[in-house]
Short mmCIF file of C-alpha atoms and ligand atoms in Angstrom, two decimals:
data_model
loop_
_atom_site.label_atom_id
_atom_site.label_comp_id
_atom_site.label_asym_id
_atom_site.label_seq_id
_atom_site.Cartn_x
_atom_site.Cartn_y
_atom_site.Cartn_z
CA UNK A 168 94.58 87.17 20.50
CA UNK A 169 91.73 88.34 22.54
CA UNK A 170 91.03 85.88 25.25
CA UNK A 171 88.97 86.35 28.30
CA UNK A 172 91.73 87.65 31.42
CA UNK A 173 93.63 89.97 29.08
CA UNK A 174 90.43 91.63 27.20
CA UNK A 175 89.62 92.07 30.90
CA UNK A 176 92.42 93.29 32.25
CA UNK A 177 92.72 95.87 29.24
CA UNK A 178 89.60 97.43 29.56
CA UNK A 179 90.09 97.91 33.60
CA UNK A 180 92.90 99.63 32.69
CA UNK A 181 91.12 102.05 29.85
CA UNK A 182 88.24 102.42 31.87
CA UNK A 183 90.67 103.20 35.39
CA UNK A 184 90.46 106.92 34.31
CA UNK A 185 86.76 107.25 34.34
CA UNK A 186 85.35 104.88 36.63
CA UNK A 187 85.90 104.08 40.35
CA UNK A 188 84.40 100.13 39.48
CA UNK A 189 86.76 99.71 36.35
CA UNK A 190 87.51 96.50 36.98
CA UNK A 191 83.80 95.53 37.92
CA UNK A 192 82.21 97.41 34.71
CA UNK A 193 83.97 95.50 32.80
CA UNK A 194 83.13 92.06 33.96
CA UNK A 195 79.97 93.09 34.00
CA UNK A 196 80.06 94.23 30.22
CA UNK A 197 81.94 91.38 29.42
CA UNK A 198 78.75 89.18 30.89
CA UNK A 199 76.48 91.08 29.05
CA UNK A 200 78.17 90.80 25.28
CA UNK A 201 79.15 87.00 26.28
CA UNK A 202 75.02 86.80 28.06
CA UNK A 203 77.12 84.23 30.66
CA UNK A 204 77.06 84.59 34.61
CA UNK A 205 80.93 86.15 36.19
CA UNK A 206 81.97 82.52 37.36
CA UNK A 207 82.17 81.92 33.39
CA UNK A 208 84.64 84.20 33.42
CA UNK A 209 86.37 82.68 35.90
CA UNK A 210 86.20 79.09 34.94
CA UNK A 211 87.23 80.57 31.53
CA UNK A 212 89.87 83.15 31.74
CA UNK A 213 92.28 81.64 28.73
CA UNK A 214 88.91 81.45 26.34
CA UNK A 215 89.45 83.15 23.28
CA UNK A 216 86.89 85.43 22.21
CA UNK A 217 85.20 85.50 19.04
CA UNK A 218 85.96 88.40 16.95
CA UNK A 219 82.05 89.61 16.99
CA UNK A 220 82.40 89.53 20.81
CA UNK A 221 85.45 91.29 20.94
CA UNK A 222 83.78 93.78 18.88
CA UNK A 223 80.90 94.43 20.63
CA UNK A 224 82.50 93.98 24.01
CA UNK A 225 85.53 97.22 22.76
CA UNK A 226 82.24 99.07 22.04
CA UNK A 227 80.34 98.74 25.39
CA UNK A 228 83.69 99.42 26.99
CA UNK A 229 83.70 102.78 24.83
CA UNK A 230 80.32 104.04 25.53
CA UNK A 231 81.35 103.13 29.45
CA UNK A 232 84.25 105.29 29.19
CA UNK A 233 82.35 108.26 27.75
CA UNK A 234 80.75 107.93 31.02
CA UNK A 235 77.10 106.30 30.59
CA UNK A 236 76.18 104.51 33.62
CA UNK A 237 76.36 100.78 33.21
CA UNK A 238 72.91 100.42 34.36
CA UNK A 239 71.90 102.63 30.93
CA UNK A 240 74.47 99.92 29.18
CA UNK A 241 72.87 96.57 30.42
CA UNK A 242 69.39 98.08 30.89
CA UNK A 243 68.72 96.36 34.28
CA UNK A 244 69.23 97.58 37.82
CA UNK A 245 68.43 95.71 40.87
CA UNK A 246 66.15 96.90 43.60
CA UNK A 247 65.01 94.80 46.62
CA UNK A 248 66.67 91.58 45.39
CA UNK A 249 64.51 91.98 42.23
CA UNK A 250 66.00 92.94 38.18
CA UNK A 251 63.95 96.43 37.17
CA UNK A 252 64.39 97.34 33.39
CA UNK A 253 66.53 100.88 33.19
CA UNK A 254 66.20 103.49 30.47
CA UNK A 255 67.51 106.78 30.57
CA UNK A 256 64.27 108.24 30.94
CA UNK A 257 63.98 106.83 34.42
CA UNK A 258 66.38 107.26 37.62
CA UNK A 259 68.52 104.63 38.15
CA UNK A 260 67.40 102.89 41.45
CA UNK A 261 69.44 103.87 44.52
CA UNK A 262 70.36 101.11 47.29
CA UNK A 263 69.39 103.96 49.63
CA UNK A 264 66.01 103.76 48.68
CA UNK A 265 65.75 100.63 49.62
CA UNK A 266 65.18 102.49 53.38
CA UNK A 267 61.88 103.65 52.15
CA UNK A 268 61.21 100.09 51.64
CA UNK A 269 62.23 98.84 54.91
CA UNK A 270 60.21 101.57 56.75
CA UNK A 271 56.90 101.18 54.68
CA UNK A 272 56.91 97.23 55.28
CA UNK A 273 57.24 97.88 59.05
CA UNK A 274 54.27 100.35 58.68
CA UNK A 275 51.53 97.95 56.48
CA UNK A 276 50.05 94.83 57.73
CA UNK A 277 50.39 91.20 55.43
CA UNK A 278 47.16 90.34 55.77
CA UNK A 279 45.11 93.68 55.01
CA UNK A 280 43.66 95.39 51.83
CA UNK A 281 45.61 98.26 53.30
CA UNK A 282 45.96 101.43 50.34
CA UNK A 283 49.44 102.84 49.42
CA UNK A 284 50.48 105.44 46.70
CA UNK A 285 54.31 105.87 45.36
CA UNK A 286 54.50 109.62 44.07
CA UNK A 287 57.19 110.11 41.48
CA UNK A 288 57.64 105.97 40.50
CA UNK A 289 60.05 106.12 37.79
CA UNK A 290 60.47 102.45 37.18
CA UNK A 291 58.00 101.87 39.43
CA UNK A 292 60.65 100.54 41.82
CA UNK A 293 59.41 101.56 44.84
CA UNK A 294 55.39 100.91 43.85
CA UNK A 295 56.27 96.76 42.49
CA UNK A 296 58.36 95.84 45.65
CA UNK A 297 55.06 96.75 47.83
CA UNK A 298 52.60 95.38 45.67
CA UNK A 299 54.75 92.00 45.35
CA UNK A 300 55.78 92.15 49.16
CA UNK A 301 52.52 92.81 49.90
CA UNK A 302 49.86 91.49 47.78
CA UNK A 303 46.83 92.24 49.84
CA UNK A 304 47.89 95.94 49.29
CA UNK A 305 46.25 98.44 46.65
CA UNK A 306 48.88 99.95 45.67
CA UNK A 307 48.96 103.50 43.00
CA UNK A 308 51.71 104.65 41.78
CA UNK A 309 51.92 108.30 39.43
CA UNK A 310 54.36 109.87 37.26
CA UNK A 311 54.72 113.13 35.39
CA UNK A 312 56.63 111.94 32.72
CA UNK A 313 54.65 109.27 30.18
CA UNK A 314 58.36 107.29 29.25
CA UNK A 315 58.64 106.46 32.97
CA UNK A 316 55.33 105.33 33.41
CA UNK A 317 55.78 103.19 30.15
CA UNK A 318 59.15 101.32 31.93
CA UNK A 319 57.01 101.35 35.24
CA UNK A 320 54.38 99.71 33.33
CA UNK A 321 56.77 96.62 31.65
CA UNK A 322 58.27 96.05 34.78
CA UNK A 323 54.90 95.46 37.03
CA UNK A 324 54.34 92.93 34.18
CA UNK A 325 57.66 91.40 34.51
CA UNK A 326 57.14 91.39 38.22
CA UNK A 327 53.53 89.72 37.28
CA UNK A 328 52.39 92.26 39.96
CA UNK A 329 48.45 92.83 39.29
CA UNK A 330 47.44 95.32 42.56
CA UNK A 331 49.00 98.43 40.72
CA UNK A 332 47.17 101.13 39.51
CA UNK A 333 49.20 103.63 37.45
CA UNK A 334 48.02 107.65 36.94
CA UNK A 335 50.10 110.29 34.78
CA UNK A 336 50.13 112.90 37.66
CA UNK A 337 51.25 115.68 38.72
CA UNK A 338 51.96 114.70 42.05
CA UNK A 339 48.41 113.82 43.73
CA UNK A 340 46.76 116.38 41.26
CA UNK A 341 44.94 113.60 38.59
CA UNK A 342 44.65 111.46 41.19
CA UNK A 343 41.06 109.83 41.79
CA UNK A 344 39.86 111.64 44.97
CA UNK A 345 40.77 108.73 47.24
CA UNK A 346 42.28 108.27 50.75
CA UNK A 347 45.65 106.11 51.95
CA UNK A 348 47.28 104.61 54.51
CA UNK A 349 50.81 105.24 53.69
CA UNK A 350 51.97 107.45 50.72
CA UNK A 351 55.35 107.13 49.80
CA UNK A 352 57.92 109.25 47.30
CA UNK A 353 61.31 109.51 46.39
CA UNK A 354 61.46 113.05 45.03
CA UNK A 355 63.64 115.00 42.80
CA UNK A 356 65.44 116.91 45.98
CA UNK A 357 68.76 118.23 44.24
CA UNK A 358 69.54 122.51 44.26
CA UNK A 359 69.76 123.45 40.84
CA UNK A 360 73.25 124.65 41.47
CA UNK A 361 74.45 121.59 42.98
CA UNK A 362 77.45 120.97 41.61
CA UNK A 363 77.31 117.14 42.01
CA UNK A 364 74.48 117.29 38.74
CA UNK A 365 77.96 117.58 36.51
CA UNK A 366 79.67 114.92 38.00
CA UNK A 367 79.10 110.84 37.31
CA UNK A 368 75.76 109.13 36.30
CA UNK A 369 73.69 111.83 37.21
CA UNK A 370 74.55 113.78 34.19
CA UNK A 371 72.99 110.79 32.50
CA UNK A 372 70.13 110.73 34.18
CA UNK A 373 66.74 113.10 33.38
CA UNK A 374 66.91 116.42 35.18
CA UNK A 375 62.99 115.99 36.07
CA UNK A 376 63.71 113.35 38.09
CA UNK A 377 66.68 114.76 40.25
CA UNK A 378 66.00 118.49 40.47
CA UNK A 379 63.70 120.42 42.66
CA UNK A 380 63.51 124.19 43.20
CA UNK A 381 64.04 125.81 46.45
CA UNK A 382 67.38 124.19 47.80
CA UNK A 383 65.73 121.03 46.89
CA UNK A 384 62.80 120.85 48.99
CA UNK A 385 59.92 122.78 46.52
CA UNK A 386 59.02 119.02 45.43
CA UNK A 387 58.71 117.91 49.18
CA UNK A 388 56.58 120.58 50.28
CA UNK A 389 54.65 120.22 47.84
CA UNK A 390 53.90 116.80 48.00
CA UNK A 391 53.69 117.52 52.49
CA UNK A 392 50.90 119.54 51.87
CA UNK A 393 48.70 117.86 49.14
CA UNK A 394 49.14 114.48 51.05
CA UNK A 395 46.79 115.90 54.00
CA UNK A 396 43.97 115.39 51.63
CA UNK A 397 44.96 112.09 50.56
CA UNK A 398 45.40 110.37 54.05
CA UNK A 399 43.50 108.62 56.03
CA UNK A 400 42.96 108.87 59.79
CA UNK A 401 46.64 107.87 61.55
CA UNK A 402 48.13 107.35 57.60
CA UNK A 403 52.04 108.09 57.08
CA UNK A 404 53.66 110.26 54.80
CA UNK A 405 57.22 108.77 53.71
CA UNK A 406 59.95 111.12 52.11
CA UNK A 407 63.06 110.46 50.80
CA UNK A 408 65.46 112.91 50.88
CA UNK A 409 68.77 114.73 50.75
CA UNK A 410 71.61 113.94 53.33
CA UNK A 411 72.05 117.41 54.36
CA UNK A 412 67.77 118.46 53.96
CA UNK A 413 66.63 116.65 57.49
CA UNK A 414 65.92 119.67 59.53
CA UNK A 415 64.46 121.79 56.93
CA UNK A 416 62.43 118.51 55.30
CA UNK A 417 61.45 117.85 59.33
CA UNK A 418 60.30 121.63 59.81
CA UNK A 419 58.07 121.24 56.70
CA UNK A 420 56.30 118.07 57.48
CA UNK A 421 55.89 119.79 61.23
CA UNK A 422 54.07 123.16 59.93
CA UNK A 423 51.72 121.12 58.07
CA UNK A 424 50.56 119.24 61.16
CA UNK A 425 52.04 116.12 61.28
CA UNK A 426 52.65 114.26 64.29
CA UNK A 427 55.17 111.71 65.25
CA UNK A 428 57.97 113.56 62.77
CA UNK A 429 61.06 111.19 62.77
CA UNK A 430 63.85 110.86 60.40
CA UNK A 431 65.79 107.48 59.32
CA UNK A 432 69.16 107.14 58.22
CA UNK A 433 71.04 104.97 55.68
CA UNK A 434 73.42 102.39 55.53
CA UNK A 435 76.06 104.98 55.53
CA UNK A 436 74.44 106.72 59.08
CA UNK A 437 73.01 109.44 56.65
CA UNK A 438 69.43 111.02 57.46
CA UNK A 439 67.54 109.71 54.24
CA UNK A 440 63.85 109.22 55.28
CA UNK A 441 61.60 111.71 56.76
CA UNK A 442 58.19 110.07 58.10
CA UNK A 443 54.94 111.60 59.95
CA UNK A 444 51.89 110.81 60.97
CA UNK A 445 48.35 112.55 59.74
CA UNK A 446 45.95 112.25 63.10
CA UNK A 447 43.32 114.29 62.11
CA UNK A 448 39.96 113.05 60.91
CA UNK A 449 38.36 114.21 57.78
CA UNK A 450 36.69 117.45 58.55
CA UNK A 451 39.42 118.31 60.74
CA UNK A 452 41.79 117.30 57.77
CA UNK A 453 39.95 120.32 55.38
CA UNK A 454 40.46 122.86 58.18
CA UNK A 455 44.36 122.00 58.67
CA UNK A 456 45.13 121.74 55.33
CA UNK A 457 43.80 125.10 54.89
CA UNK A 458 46.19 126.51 57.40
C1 LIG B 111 64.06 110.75 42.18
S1 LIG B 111 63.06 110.06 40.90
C2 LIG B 111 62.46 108.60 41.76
C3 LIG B 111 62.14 107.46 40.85
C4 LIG B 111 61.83 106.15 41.60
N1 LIG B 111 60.71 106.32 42.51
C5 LIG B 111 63.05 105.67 42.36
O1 LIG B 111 63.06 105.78 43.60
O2 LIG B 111 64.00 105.17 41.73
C6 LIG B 111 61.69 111.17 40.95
C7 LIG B 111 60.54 110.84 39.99
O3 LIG B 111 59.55 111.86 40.16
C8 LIG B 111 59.00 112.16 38.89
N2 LIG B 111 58.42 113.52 38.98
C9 LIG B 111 59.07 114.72 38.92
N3 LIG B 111 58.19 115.73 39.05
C10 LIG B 111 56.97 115.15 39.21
C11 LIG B 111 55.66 115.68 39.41
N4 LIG B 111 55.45 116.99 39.46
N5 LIG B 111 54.65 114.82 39.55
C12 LIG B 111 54.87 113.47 39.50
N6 LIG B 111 56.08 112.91 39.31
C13 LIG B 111 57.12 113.75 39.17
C14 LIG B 111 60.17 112.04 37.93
O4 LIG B 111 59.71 111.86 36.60
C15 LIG B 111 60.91 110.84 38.51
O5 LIG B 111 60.44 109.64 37.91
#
């Protein structure tokens, strides 16, 4: 018989080998093939399944153990105490990121039409939290790849967020020629060679959204210098990057003239966020960003 607590405590086992949340994943899947909250399954634990449950529950637990992350499985991720929709064609949010949050809410006013961009949005994670958190923003957000910018799309709508304009971009390239306050990214910043791409979700995850050439960093400097253009007067430039990439992400952001250069670290007392200023006024801004 295949009640609650031992369909449980049989797939923590299974899934033990693969997974350092075993037990987790599968309450989690259990709550998805059940579509009940985890305090069911705790007011429940002697409820017998019914055989399709069982069925599709043994199934979820199989594609879990060949190692898809369980974000792929339920199709939802939380960012910012909001539910995104997941594919794999987008990253799956990082609680890291949320930094980049933090930082940029610190930098724009409530009450001004103030205008941000997110370069690289995914699932437009980074893009809806501003526009919700602040709606007087106007917030942009681009993408390279169409499929994210399709799950970007559904979840502004889900978040009923209506102050986002979305570009298919290469970086700041198709961008309308216009000027913000802050622009924002989390970049692919991963070496090639790293050898962390074989390891865990990331194999799951697309390689245009993790990789970067360069050590990591061709993405960032790329995105350093074609910001200049794109910001106004005393505008930031917000980067999210590697653990291990502050001094070389901090000398890049320096040659290109920005002032103020500080880096942030994470929960875990990692340096995750580079930021700078752009002082210089629009002529001035040509000649720099010539140099
Ligand atoms: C690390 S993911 C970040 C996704 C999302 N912002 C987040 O924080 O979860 C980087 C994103 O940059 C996009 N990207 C990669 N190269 C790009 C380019 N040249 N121009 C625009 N976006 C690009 C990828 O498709 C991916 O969605």
């Amino acid at each position: 018989m295949q009640r609650i607590k031992s369909v449980l405590n049989e797939a923590a086992r299974i899934l033990a080998a693969s997974s350092d949340s075993a037990a987790l994943d599968a309450e989690v899947l259990l709550c998805l093939t059940l579509d009940k909250e985890r305090s069911y399954l705790r007011a429940w634990p002697d409820k017998e399944l019914q055989p399709e449950h069982a069925a599709r529950f043994w199934t979820l637990i199989q594609e879990r153990q060949k190692g898809t992350p369980i974000a792929y499985i339920t199709g939802i991720r939380e960012f910012w105490s909001r539910d995104f929709l997941i594919t794999p064609d987008v990253l799956i949010p990082r609680p890291d990121t949320e930094l980049l949050i933090e930082l940029s809410l610190k930098l724009i006013p409530a009450d001004k039409p103030v205008k941000i961009i997110d370069l690289g949005t995914g699932s437009g994670v980074i893009a809806i939290t501003l526009a919700a958190e602040r709606p007087h923003a106007q917030v942009s957000a681009t993408d390279l790849c169409l499929a994210a910018l399709r799950i970007a799309r559904l979840n502004a709508n889900k978040h009923d967020t209506n102050n986002i304009q979305f570009y298919q971009s290469n970086w700041l390239a198709n961008v309308p020629h216009a000027k913000f306050n802050l622009i924002i990214s989390n970049p692919p910043y991963i070496a090639e060679d790293d050898s962390h791409l074989t390891q865990g979700d990331v194999r799951f995850e697309p390689q245009g959204a993790l990789c970067a050439g360069e050590q990591g960093l061709s993405d960032i400097k790329i995105i350093a210098d074609t910001a200049r253009n794109h910001l106004e007067t005393g505008g930031h430039l917000l980067i999210e990057h590697g653990y291990d990439q502050q001094h070389p992400v901090q000398a890049i952001f320096k040659d290109f003239h920005y002032d103020n250069v500080q880096t942030v670290t994470d929960l875990s007392g990692q340096p995750r966020v580079t930021y700078g200023q752009w002082n210089y006024s629009a002529e001035a801004t040509l000649v720099a960003s010539k140099k």
